[in-house]
Coordinates of N, CA, C and O in Angstrom, one line a residue:
M213 N -24.0 -1.8 -10.0 CA -22.8 -1.2 -9.4 C -21.6 -1.7 -10.1 O -21.4 -2.9 -10.1
S214 N -20.8 -0.9 -10.7 CA -19.6 -1.3 -11.4 C -18.3 -1.2 -10.6 O -18.2 -0.2 -9.9
T215 N -17.5 -2.2 -10.8 CA -16.2 -2.2 -10.0 C -15.0 -2.0 -11.0 O -15.0 -2.6 -12.0
A216 N -14.0 -1.3 -10.6 CA -12.8 -1.1 -11.4 C -11.6 -1.5 -10.6 O -11.5 -1.4 -9.4
L217 N -10.6 -2.0 -11.3 CA -9.3 -2.3 -10.8 C -8.3 -1.2 -11.0 O -8.2 -0.7 -12.2
I218 N -7.7 -0.6 -10.0 CA -6.7 0.4 -10.2 C -5.4 -0.1 -9.8 O -5.2 -0.5 -8.6
I219 N -4.4 -0.2 -10.7 CA -3.1 -0.7 -10.5 C -2.1 0.5 -10.4 O -1.9 1.1 -11.4
V220 N -1.6 0.8 -9.2 CA -0.9 2.0 -9.0 C 0.6 1.8 -9.1 O 1.2 1.1 -8.2
D221 N 1.3 2.4 -10.0 CA 2.8 2.6 -9.9 C 3.6 1.3 -9.8 O 4.6 1.2 -9.2
I222 N 3.1 0.2 -10.5 CA 4.0 -1.0 -10.4 C 5.0 -0.8 -11.6 O 4.7 -1.2 -12.7
Q223 N 6.1 -0.1 -11.3 CA 7.0 0.4 -12.3 C 8.4 -0.1 -12.0 O 8.7 -0.5 -10.8
N224 N 9.3 -0.2 -13.0 CA 10.6 -0.8 -12.9 C 11.5 -0.2 -11.8 O 12.3 -1.0 -11.2
D225 N 11.4 1.1 -11.5 CA 12.3 1.6 -10.5 C 12.1 1.1 -9.1 O 12.9 1.2 -8.2
Y226 N 11.0 0.4 -8.9 CA 10.7 -0.2 -7.5 C 11.3 -1.6 -7.4 O 11.2 -2.2 -6.4
F227 N 11.9 -2.1 -8.5 CA 12.3 -3.5 -8.5 C 13.9 -3.5 -8.4 O 14.5 -2.5 -8.4
S228 N 14.4 -4.8 -8.4 CA 15.8 -4.9 -8.2 C 16.6 -4.1 -9.2 O 16.3 -4.0 -10.4
N229 N 17.6 -3.4 -8.8 CA 18.5 -2.5 -9.6 C 17.7 -1.2 -10.0 O 18.3 -0.4 -10.8
G230 N 16.5 -1.0 -9.5 CA 15.8 0.2 -9.8 C 16.3 1.4 -8.9 O 17.1 1.2 -7.9
K231 N 15.8 2.6 -9.2 CA 16.3 3.7 -8.4 C 15.6 3.9 -7.0 O 16.0 4.8 -6.2
M232 N 14.6 3.1 -6.8 CA 13.8 3.2 -5.5 C 13.4 1.8 -5.1 O 12.2 1.6 -5.0
E233 N 14.3 0.9 -4.9 CA 14.0 -0.5 -4.8 C 13.2 -0.7 -3.4 O 13.5 -0.2 -2.4
L234 N 12.1 -1.4 -3.6 CA 11.2 -1.7 -2.4 C 11.5 -3.1 -1.9 O 12.2 -3.9 -2.4
S235 N 10.9 -3.4 -0.7 CA 11.0 -4.7 -0.1 C 10.0 -5.7 -0.8 O 8.8 -5.4 -0.7
N236 N 10.5 -6.6 -1.4 CA 9.7 -7.8 -2.0 C 8.7 -7.3 -3.1 O 7.5 -7.7 -3.0
P237 N 9.1 -6.4 -3.9 CA 8.1 -6.0 -5.0 C 7.7 -7.1 -5.9 O 6.6 -7.0 -6.4
E238 N 8.4 -8.1 -6.1 CA 8.1 -9.2 -7.0 C 6.8 -10.0 -6.5 O 5.9 -10.3 -7.3
K239 N 6.8 -10.2 -5.2 CA 5.7 -10.9 -4.6 C 4.4 -10.0 -4.8 O 3.3 -10.5 -5.1
A240 N 4.5 -8.7 -4.5 CA 3.4 -7.9 -4.6 C 2.9 -7.8 -6.0 O 1.7 -7.8 -6.3
A241 N 3.8 -7.7 -7.0 CA 3.5 -7.6 -8.4 C 2.8 -8.9 -8.9 O 1.9 -8.9 -9.7
A242 N 3.3 -10.0 -8.4 CA 2.7 -11.3 -8.8 C 1.3 -11.4 -8.3 O 0.4 -11.9 -9.0
N243 N 1.0 -10.9 -7.0 CA -0.4 -10.9 -6.5 C -1.2 -9.9 -7.3 O -2.4 -10.2 -7.6
A244 N -0.7 -8.8 -7.7 CA -1.4 -7.7 -8.5 C -1.7 -8.4 -9.8 O -2.9 -8.2 -10.3
A245 N -0.8 -9.2 -10.4 CA -1.1 -9.9 -11.6 C -2.2 -10.8 -11.6 O -3.0 -11.0 -12.4
K246 N -2.4 -11.5 -10.4 CA -3.6 -12.4 -10.2 C -4.9 -11.6 -10.2 O -5.8 -12.1 -10.8
A247 N -4.9 -10.4 -9.5 CA -6.1 -9.6 -9.6 C -6.4 -9.2 -11.0 O -7.5 -9.1 -11.4
L248 N -5.3 -8.8 -11.6 CA -5.5 -8.2 -13.0 C -6.0 -9.3 -13.9 O -6.9 -9.1 -14.7
E249 N -5.6 -10.6 -13.8 CA -6.0 -11.7 -14.6 C -7.5 -12.0 -14.3 O -8.3 -12.2 -15.2
W250 N -7.9 -11.9 -13.0 CA -9.3 -12.0 -12.7 C -10.2 -11.0 -13.4 O -11.2 -11.2 -14.0
F251 N -9.7 -9.7 -13.4 CA -10.5 -8.7 -14.0 C -10.5 -8.8 -15.5 O -11.5 -8.6 -16.1
R252 N -9.4 -9.3 -16.1 CA -9.3 -9.5 -17.5 C -10.3 -10.6 -17.9 O -10.9 -10.6 -19.0
Q253 N -10.5 -11.5 -17.1 CA -11.5 -12.6 -17.4 C -13.0 -12.2 -17.1 O -13.9 -12.8 -17.7
N254 N -13.2 -11.3 -16.1 CA -14.6 -11.1 -15.7 C -15.0 -9.6 -15.7 O -16.2 -9.4 -15.6
N255 N -14.1 -8.7 -15.9 CA -14.5 -7.2 -16.0 C -13.5 -6.5 -16.7 O -12.9 -5.5 -16.2
K256 N -13.2 -6.9 -18.0 CA -12.0 -6.4 -18.7 C -12.2 -4.9 -19.1 O -11.2 -4.3 -19.5
D257 N -13.3 -4.4 -19.1 CA -13.5 -3.0 -19.5 C -13.2 -2.0 -18.3 O -13.2 -0.7 -18.6
N258 N -12.9 -2.4 -17.1 CA -12.7 -1.5 -16.0 C -11.3 -1.8 -15.4 O -11.2 -2.0 -14.2
I259 N -10.3 -1.7 -16.1 CA -8.9 -1.9 -15.6 C -8.2 -0.6 -16.0 O -8.1 -0.1 -17.1
F260 N -7.5 0.0 -14.9 CA -6.9 1.2 -15.1 C -5.4 1.1 -14.4 O -5.3 0.8 -13.3
H261 N -4.5 1.3 -15.3 CA -3.1 1.3 -14.9 C -2.7 2.8 -14.6 O -2.8 3.6 -15.5
V262 N -2.1 3.0 -13.4 CA -1.5 4.4 -13.1 C -0.1 4.3 -13.2 O 0.6 3.5 -12.6
Q263 N 0.5 5.3 -13.9 CA 1.9 5.4 -14.1 C 2.4 6.8 -13.6 O 2.0 7.8 -14.1
H264 N 3.3 6.8 -12.6 CA 3.8 8.1 -12.1 C 5.1 8.4 -13.0 O 6.0 7.6 -13.2
I265 N 5.0 9.6 -13.5 CA 6.2 10.1 -14.2 C 6.6 11.4 -13.5 O 5.8 12.3 -13.3
A266 N 7.9 11.4 -13.1 CA 8.3 12.6 -12.3 C 8.4 13.8 -13.1 O 8.8 13.9 -14.2
S267 N 7.7 14.8 -12.5 CA 7.7 16.2 -13.2 C 9.0 17.0 -12.7 O 9.3 18.0 -13.3
D268 N 9.6 16.5 -11.6 CA 10.7 17.2 -11.1 C 11.9 16.1 -11.0 O 11.8 15.1 -10.3
P269 N 13.0 16.4 -11.7 CA 14.1 15.4 -11.8 C 14.7 15.2 -10.4 O 15.3 14.2 -10.1
G270 N 14.4 16.1 -9.5 CA 14.9 16.0 -8.1 C 14.3 14.8 -7.4 O 14.9 14.3 -6.4
L271 N 13.2 14.2 -7.8 CA 12.6 13.1 -7.2 C 13.6 11.9 -7.3 O 13.7 11.1 -6.5
G272 N 14.4 11.8 -8.4 CA 15.4 10.8 -8.5 C 15.0 9.5 -9.1 O 15.9 8.6 -9.4
F273 N 13.7 9.3 -9.3 CA 13.2 8.0 -9.9 C 12.0 8.4 -10.7 O 11.4 9.5 -10.6
F274 N 11.5 7.4 -11.5 CA 10.3 7.6 -12.4 C 10.6 8.8 -13.4 O 9.8 9.5 -13.8
L275 N 11.9 8.9 -13.8 CA 12.3 10.0 -14.7 C 11.8 9.7 -16.1 O 11.9 8.5 -16.5
P276 N 11.3 10.7 -16.8 CA 10.9 10.4 -18.2 C 12.0 9.8 -19.0 O 13.1 10.0 -18.8
N277 N 11.4 8.9 -19.9 CA 12.3 8.3 -21.0 C 13.5 7.4 -20.3 O 14.6 7.3 -20.9
T278 N 13.1 6.8 -19.2 CA 14.1 5.8 -18.5 C 13.4 4.5 -18.5 O 12.2 4.4 -18.5
D279 N 14.2 3.4 -18.3 CA 13.6 2.0 -18.1 C 12.8 2.0 -16.8 O 11.8 1.4 -16.7
G280 N 13.3 2.7 -15.8 CA 12.6 2.8 -14.4 C 11.2 3.3 -14.4 O 10.4 2.9 -13.6
V281 N 10.9 4.2 -15.3 CA 9.5 4.7 -15.3 C 8.5 3.8 -16.0 O 7.3 3.9 -15.8
K282 N 9.0 2.8 -16.7 CA 8.1 1.9 -17.4 C 7.3 0.9 -16.4 O 7.8 0.6 -15.4
L283 N 6.1 0.6 -16.9 CA 5.3 -0.3 -16.1 C 6.0 -1.6 -16.1 O 6.5 -2.1 -17.2
N284 N 6.0 -2.3 -15.0 CA 6.7 -3.6 -14.9 C 6.0 -4.7 -15.7 O 4.8 -4.7 -15.8
E285 N 6.8 -5.6 -16.2 CA 6.2 -6.7 -17.1 C 5.2 -7.6 -16.4 O 4.4 -8.2 -17.1
A286 N 5.2 -7.6 -15.1 CA 4.2 -8.4 -14.4 C 2.8 -8.0 -14.6 O 1.8 -8.8 -14.6
V287 N 2.6 -6.7 -14.9 CA 1.3 -6.2 -15.1 C 1.2 -5.3 -16.3 O 0.4 -4.3 -16.3
L288 N 1.8 -5.6 -17.3 CA 1.8 -4.7 -18.5 C 0.4 -4.6 -19.1 O -0.3 -5.6 -19.1
P289 N -0.1 -3.4 -19.4 CA -1.4 -3.2 -19.9 C -1.6 -3.8 -21.3 O -0.7 -3.8 -22.1
L290 N -2.8 -4.3 -21.5 CA -3.2 -4.6 -22.9 C -3.7 -3.4 -23.6 O -3.9 -2.3 -23.0
E291 N -3.8 -3.5 -24.9 CA -4.1 -2.3 -25.8 C -5.3 -1.6 -25.3 O -5.3 -0.3 -25.4
H292 N -6.4 -2.3 -24.9 CA -7.7 -1.6 -24.6 C -7.7 -1.1 -23.2 O -8.7 -0.5 -22.8
E293 N -6.7 -1.4 -22.3 CA -6.7 -1.0 -21.0 C -6.2 0.4 -20.8 O -5.1 0.9 -21.4
S294 N -6.8 1.2 -19.9 CA -6.5 2.6 -19.7 C -5.2 2.8 -18.9 O -4.9 2.1 -17.9
I295 N -4.4 3.8 -19.4 CA -3.2 4.2 -18.6 C -3.4 5.6 -18.2 O -3.6 6.5 -19.0
I296 N -3.3 5.8 -16.9 CA -3.5 7.2 -16.4 C -2.1 7.7 -15.9 O -1.4 7.0 -15.1
I297 N -1.7 8.8 -16.4 CA -0.3 9.4 -16.1 C -0.6 10.4 -14.9 O -1.5 11.2 -14.9
K298 N 0.3 10.2 -13.9 CA 0.1 11.1 -12.7 C 1.5 11.7 -12.4 O 2.5 11.1 -12.8
H299 N 1.5 12.7 -11.6 CA 2.7 13.4 -11.2 C 2.8 13.6 -9.7 O 3.7 14.3 -9.1
F300 N 1.8 13.1 -9.0 CA 1.6 13.3 -7.5 C 1.3 12.0 -6.9 O 0.8 11.0 -7.6
P301 N 1.5 11.8 -5.6 CA 1.1 10.5 -4.9 C -0.3 10.1 -5.1 O -0.6 8.9 -5.4
N302 N -1.2 11.0 -5.0 CA -2.7 10.8 -5.2 C -3.0 10.6 -6.7 O -2.9 11.5 -7.5
S303 N -3.5 9.4 -7.0 CA -3.7 9.1 -8.4 C -4.9 9.8 -9.0 O -5.0 9.8 -10.2
F304 N -5.7 10.5 -8.2 CA -6.8 11.4 -8.7 C -6.4 12.8 -8.9 O -7.0 13.5 -9.7
L305 N -5.3 13.3 -8.3 CA -4.9 14.7 -8.3 C -4.4 15.1 -9.7 O -3.4 14.6 -10.2
K306 N -5.1 16.0 -10.3 CA -4.8 16.5 -11.7 C -4.6 15.4 -12.7 O -3.7 15.5 -13.6
T307 N -5.4 14.4 -12.6 CA -5.5 13.3 -13.7 C -6.9 13.2 -14.1 O -7.8 13.7 -13.6
E308 N -7.1 12.3 -15.1 CA -8.4 12.0 -15.6 C -9.1 10.8 -15.0 O -10.1 10.3 -15.5
L309 N -8.5 10.2 -14.0 CA -8.9 9.0 -13.4 C -10.4 9.1 -12.9 O -11.2 8.3 -13.3
E310 N -10.7 10.1 -12.1 CA -12.1 10.3 -11.6 C -13.1 10.4 -12.7 O -14.1 9.7 -12.8
S311 N -12.8 11.2 -13.7 CA -13.8 11.4 -14.8 C -14.0 10.1 -15.6 O -15.1 9.8 -16.0
K312 N -12.9 9.3 -15.9 CA -13.0 8.1 -16.6 C -13.8 7.0 -15.8 O -14.6 6.3 -16.4
L313 N -13.6 7.0 -14.6 CA -14.4 6.1 -13.7 C -15.8 6.5 -13.8 O -16.7 5.6 -13.9
K314 N -16.1 7.7 -13.6 CA -17.6 8.2 -13.6 C -18.2 7.9 -15.0 O -19.4 7.6 -15.1
E315 N -17.5 8.1 -16.1 CA -18.0 7.9 -17.4 C -18.5 6.4 -17.5 O -19.5 6.1 -18.2
K316 N -17.8 5.5 -16.8 CA -18.1 4.1 -16.9 C -19.1 3.7 -15.8 O -19.4 2.5 -15.6
G317 N -19.5 4.6 -15.0 CA -20.5 4.3 -13.9 C -19.8 3.5 -12.8 O -20.5 2.8 -12.0
V318 N -18.6 3.6 -12.6 CA -17.8 2.9 -11.6 C -18.2 3.5 -10.2 O -18.1 4.7 -10.1
T319 N -18.5 2.7 -9.2 CA -18.7 3.1 -7.9 C -17.9 2.4 -6.8 O -17.8 2.8 -5.7
K320 N -17.2 1.2 -7.3 CA -16.4 0.5 -6.4 C -15.0 0.3 -7.0 O -14.9 0.1 -8.2
L321 N -14.0 0.4 -6.2 CA -12.6 0.3 -6.6 C -11.9 -0.9 -5.9 O -12.1 -1.1 -4.7
V322 N -11.1 -1.5 -6.7 CA -10.1 -2.5 -6.0 C -8.7 -1.9 -6.4 O -8.5 -1.7 -7.6
I323 N -7.9 -1.7 -5.3 CA -6.7 -1.0 -5.5 C -5.5 -2.0 -5.2 O -5.5 -2.5 -4.1
V324 N -4.5 -2.0 -6.0 CA -3.2 -2.6 -5.7 C -2.1 -1.7 -6.2 O -2.3 -0.8 -6.9
G325 N -0.8 -1.9 -5.7 CA 0.2 -1.2 -6.2 C 1.3 -0.8 -5.2 O 1.5 -1.5 -4.2
M326 N 2.0 0.3 -5.5 CA 3.2 0.6 -4.8 C 3.3 2.2 -4.6 O 2.8 2.8 -5.5
M327 N 3.8 2.8 -3.6 CA 4.2 2.2 -2.4 C 3.1 2.4 -1.3 O 2.4 3.3 -1.4
T328 N 3.0 1.3 -0.6 CA 1.9 1.4 0.5 C 1.8 2.6 1.2 O 0.7 3.2 1.4
H329 N 2.9 3.2 1.7 CA 2.9 4.3 2.6 C 2.8 5.7 1.9 O 2.5 6.6 2.6
M330 N 2.8 5.6 0.6 CA 2.7 6.9 -0.1 C 1.6 6.9 -1.1 O 0.5 7.4 -0.8
C331 N 1.8 6.5 -2.3 CA 0.8 6.5 -3.3 C -0.5 5.6 -3.1 O -1.6 6.1 -3.4
I332 N -0.3 4.5 -2.4 CA -1.5 3.7 -2.1 C -2.3 4.4 -1.1 O -3.5 4.5 -1.1
D333 N -1.6 4.9 0.0 CA -2.3 5.6 1.1 C -3.1 6.8 0.5 O -4.3 7.0 0.8
A334 N -2.4 7.6 -0.2 CA -3.0 8.8 -0.8 C -4.2 8.5 -1.7 O -5.2 9.2 -1.7
T335 N -4.0 7.5 -2.6 CA -5.0 7.1 -3.6 C -6.3 6.5 -2.9 O -7.4 6.9 -3.2
V336 N -6.1 5.6 -1.9 CA -7.2 5.1 -1.2 C -8.0 6.2 -0.5 O -9.2 6.2 -0.5
R337 N -7.3 7.0 0.2 CA -8.0 8.0 1.0 C -8.8 9.0 0.1 O -9.9 9.4 0.3
A338 N -8.1 9.4 -1.1 CA -8.8 10.2 -2.0 C -10.0 9.5 -2.6 O -11.0 10.2 -2.8
A339 N -9.9 8.2 -2.9 CA -11.0 7.5 -3.5 C -12.2 7.6 -2.6 O -13.4 7.8 -3.1
V340 N -12.0 7.4 -1.4 CA -13.1 7.4 -0.4 C -13.7 8.8 -0.3 O -14.9 9.0 -0.3
D341 N -12.9 9.8 -0.3 CA -13.3 11.2 -0.2 C -14.1 11.5 -1.5 O -15.1 12.3 -1.4
L342 N -13.9 10.9 -2.6 CA -14.6 11.1 -3.8 C -15.9 10.2 -3.9 O -16.6 10.2 -4.9
G343 N -16.1 9.4 -2.9 CA -17.4 8.6 -2.9 C -17.3 7.1 -3.4 O -18.3 6.5 -3.5
F344 N -16.0 6.7 -3.6 CA -15.9 5.3 -4.1 C -15.8 4.3 -2.9 O -15.1 4.6 -2.0
E345 N -16.5 3.2 -3.0 CA -16.3 2.1 -2.1 C -15.0 1.4 -2.5 O -14.9 1.0 -3.6
T346 N -14.2 1.2 -1.5 CA -12.8 0.8 -1.9 C -12.3 -0.5 -1.2 O -12.5 -0.6 0.0
T347 N -11.8 -1.4 -2.0 CA -11.2 -2.6 -1.4 C -9.6 -2.4 -1.8 O -9.2 -2.1 -2.8
L348 N -8.8 -2.7 -0.7 CA -7.3 -2.7 -0.9 C -6.8 -4.1 -0.7 O -7.1 -4.8 0.3
I349 N -6.1 -4.6 -1.8 CA -5.5 -6.0 -1.7 C -4.2 -5.8 -1.2 O -3.2 -5.4 -1.9
E350 N -4.0 -6.0 0.1 CA -2.8 -5.5 0.8 C -1.5 -6.3 0.4 O -0.5 -5.8 0.4
D351 N -1.6 -7.6 0.1 CA -0.4 -8.3 -0.3 C -0.1 -8.1 -1.8 O 0.8 -8.7 -2.3
A352 N -0.8 -7.2 -2.5 CA -0.5 -6.9 -3.8 C 0.0 -5.4 -3.8 O -0.1 -4.7 -4.8
C353 N 0.6 -5.1 -2.7 CA 1.2 -3.8 -2.4 C 2.6 -4.0 -1.8 O 2.8 -5.0 -1.2
A354 N 3.5 -3.1 -1.9 CA 4.8 -3.1 -1.4 C 5.2 -1.7 -1.0 O 4.8 -0.7 -1.5
T355 N 6.2 -1.7 0.0 CA 6.8 -0.5 0.4 C 8.3 -0.7 0.8 O 8.8 -1.7 0.3
R356 N 8.9 0.1 1.6 CA 10.3 0.0 1.9 C 10.5 0.5 3.3 O 9.6 1.0 3.9
D357 N 11.7 0.2 3.8 CA 12.1 0.7 5.1 C 12.0 2.3 5.1 O 12.4 2.9 4.1
L358 N 11.5 2.8 6.2 CA 11.5 4.3 6.4 C 12.4 4.7 7.6 O 12.6 3.8 8.5
S359 N 12.8 5.9 7.6 CA 13.6 6.3 8.8 C 13.2 7.8 9.1 O 12.8 8.5 8.3
Y360 N 13.3 8.0 10.4 CA 13.2 9.4 11.0 C 14.2 9.6 12.0 O 14.3 8.8 13.0
K361 N 15.1 10.6 11.8 CA 16.2 10.8 12.7 C 17.0 9.5 12.8 O 17.4 9.0 11.7
D362 N 17.2 8.9 13.9 CA 18.0 7.7 14.1 C 17.2 6.4 14.1 O 17.7 5.4 14.5
K363 N 15.9 6.5 13.9 CA 14.9 5.4 14.0 C 14.7 4.9 12.6 O 14.3 5.6 11.7
V364 N 14.8 3.6 12.5 CA 14.5 2.9 11.2 C 13.3 2.0 11.4 O 13.2 1.3 12.4
V365 N 12.3 2.2 10.5 CA 11.1 1.4 10.6 C 11.1 0.4 9.5 O 11.1 0.8 8.2
P366 N 11.2 -0.9 9.8 CA 11.3 -1.9 8.7 C 10.1 -1.9 7.8 O 9.0 -1.6 8.2
A367 N 10.3 -2.3 6.6 CA 9.2 -2.2 5.5 C 7.9 -2.9 5.9 O 6.9 -2.5 5.7
E368 N 8.2 -4.1 6.5 CA 6.9 -4.9 6.9 C 6.1 -4.2 7.9 O 4.9 -4.1 7.8
Q369 N 6.8 -3.5 8.9 CA 6.1 -2.7 9.9 C 5.4 -1.5 9.2 O 4.2 -1.1 9.6
V370 N 6.1 -0.8 8.3 CA 5.5 0.3 7.5 C 4.2 -0.2 6.9 O 3.2 0.5 7.0
H371 N 4.4 -1.2 6.2 CA 3.3 -1.8 5.3 C 2.0 -2.1 6.3 O 0.9 -1.5 6.0
Y372 N 2.2 -2.8 7.3 CA 1.1 -3.2 8.2 C 0.5 -2.0 8.9 O -0.7 -2.0 9.2
T373 N 1.4 -1.0 9.2 CA 0.8 0.2 9.9 C -0.1 0.9 9.0 O -1.2 1.3 9.4
F374 N 0.2 1.1 7.7 CA -0.6 1.8 6.8 C -1.8 1.0 6.5 O -2.9 1.6 6.4
V375 N -1.8 -0.3 6.2 CA -3.0 -1.0 5.8 C -3.9 -1.1 7.0 O -5.1 -1.0 6.8
S376 N -3.3 -1.2 8.3 CA -4.2 -1.2 9.4 C -4.9 0.1 9.6 O -6.1 0.1 10.0
A377 N -4.3 1.2 9.3 CA -4.9 2.5 9.5 C -6.0 2.7 8.4 O -7.0 3.4 8.6
L378 N -5.8 2.1 7.2 CA -6.8 2.2 6.2 C -8.0 1.3 6.4 O -9.1 1.6 5.9
N379 N -7.7 0.1 7.0 CA -8.8 -0.9 7.1 C -10.0 -0.4 8.0 O -9.8 0.2 9.1
G380 N -11.2 -0.5 7.4 CA -12.4 -0.1 8.0 C -13.0 1.2 7.4 O -13.8 1.0 6.6
I381 N -12.6 2.3 7.9 CA -13.2 3.5 7.5 C -12.8 3.8 6.0 O -13.7 4.2 5.2
Y382 N -11.6 3.6 5.6 CA -11.1 3.9 4.3 C -11.3 2.8 3.3 O -11.5 2.9 2.1
A383 N -11.0 1.5 3.7 CA -11.1 0.4 2.8 C -11.3 -0.9 3.4 O -11.2 -1.0 4.7
N384 N -11.9 -1.8 2.6 CA -12.0 -3.2 3.1 C -10.6 -3.8 2.7 O -10.3 -3.9 1.5
V385 N -9.8 -4.1 3.6 CA -8.4 -4.6 3.4 C -8.4 -6.1 3.4 O -8.9 -6.6 4.4
I386 N -8.0 -6.7 2.3 CA -8.0 -8.2 2.2 C -6.8 -8.7 1.5 O -6.1 -7.9 0.9
S387 N -6.5 -10.0 1.5 CA -5.5 -10.6 0.8 C -5.9 -11.0 -0.6 O -7.0 -11.0 -0.9
T388 N -4.9 -11.3 -1.4 CA -5.2 -11.7 -2.8 C -6.1 -12.9 -2.8 O -7.0 -13.1 -3.5
E389 N -5.6 -13.9 -2.0 CA -6.4 -15.2 -1.9 C -7.8 -15.0 -1.4 O -8.8 -15.5 -2.0
D390 N -8.0 -14.1 -0.5 CA -9.4 -13.8 0.0 C -10.2 -13.1 -1.1 O -11.4 -13.4 -1.3
F391 N -9.6 -12.2 -1.8 CA -10.3 -11.5 -2.9 C -10.7 -12.4 -4.0 O -11.9 -12.5 -4.4
L392 N -9.8 -13.3 -4.4 CA -10.1 -14.3 -5.4 C -11.1 -15.3 -5.0 O -12.1 -15.7 -5.7
Q393 N -11.0 -15.8 -3.8 CA -12.0 -16.7 -3.2 C -13.4 -16.0 -3.2 O -14.4 -16.6 -3.5
K394 N -13.5 -14.8 -2.7 CA -14.7 -14.1 -2.6 C -15.4 -13.9 -4.0 O -16.5 -14.1 -4.2
K395 N -14.5 -13.5 -4.9 CA -15.1 -13.3 -6.3 C -15.5 -14.6 -7.0 O -16.5 -14.6 -7.7
T396 N -14.7 -15.6 -6.7 CA -15.2 -17.0 -7.2 C -16.5 -17.4 -6.7 O -17.4 -17.9 -7.3
N397 N -16.7 -17.3 -5.3 CA -17.9 -17.6 -4.7 C -19.0 -16.8 -5.2 O -20.1 -17.3 -5.4
T398 N -18.9 -15.4 -5.4 CA -19.9 -14.6 -5.9 C -20.3 -15.0 -7.3 O -21.5 -15.0 -7.6
T399 N -19.3 -15.3 -8.2 CA -19.6 -15.7 -9.5 C -20.4 -17.0 -9.5 O -21.3 -17.2 -10.3
L400 N -20.0 -18.0 -8.7 CA -20.7 -19.2 -8.7 C -22.2 -19.1 -8.2 O -23.1 -19.7 -8.7
Q401 N -22.4 -18.2 -7.2 CA -23.7 -17.9 -6.7 C -24.6 -17.3 -7.8 O -25.8 -17.5 -7.8
N402 N -24.0 -16.5 -8.7 CA -24.8 -15.7 -9.7 C -25.0 -16.6 -10.9 O -25.7 -16.2 -11.8
Q403 N -24.5 -17.9 -10.9 CA -24.8 -18.7 -12.2 C -26.0 -19.5 -12.0 O -26.6 -19.7 -11.0

């Protein structure tokens, strides 16, 4: 059974001075970089970077040919790593992600990225619907405050609400530290 890392939308517009700044994106990106480094050392052929490019300028961010649309330096792809371009929250919708994963015999996914409440939620749910066993590294994800009418929901509450909803049926939700520890223990046992 083959496992792939999917890095969703860790792009400059989500960082300081970006057009859709998130809460603590640097920490999430640093944790995503740790997972990326593990895959580069242990499973380098199954790394997929997902980049959202706005097809509608009305979105206001991830606009083509801007610095904000670029993948963040914390997780820049290497030459042999796949980049999947998407235009919707779901990383599988109208992209080649599913076909590329199936070509490689991938059955398990590890997902990191941004935003927890939107593209991460949509991608995790779609992955499970497509039959992939999914792990979500929750502290390698970030989101922002949301509001409805006069109610503001802080980013931390948004984040934990969504990862709690995904945990169990949709994904095995774990921390970066737990992911790396589990992978290290598995590697040692297989030697």
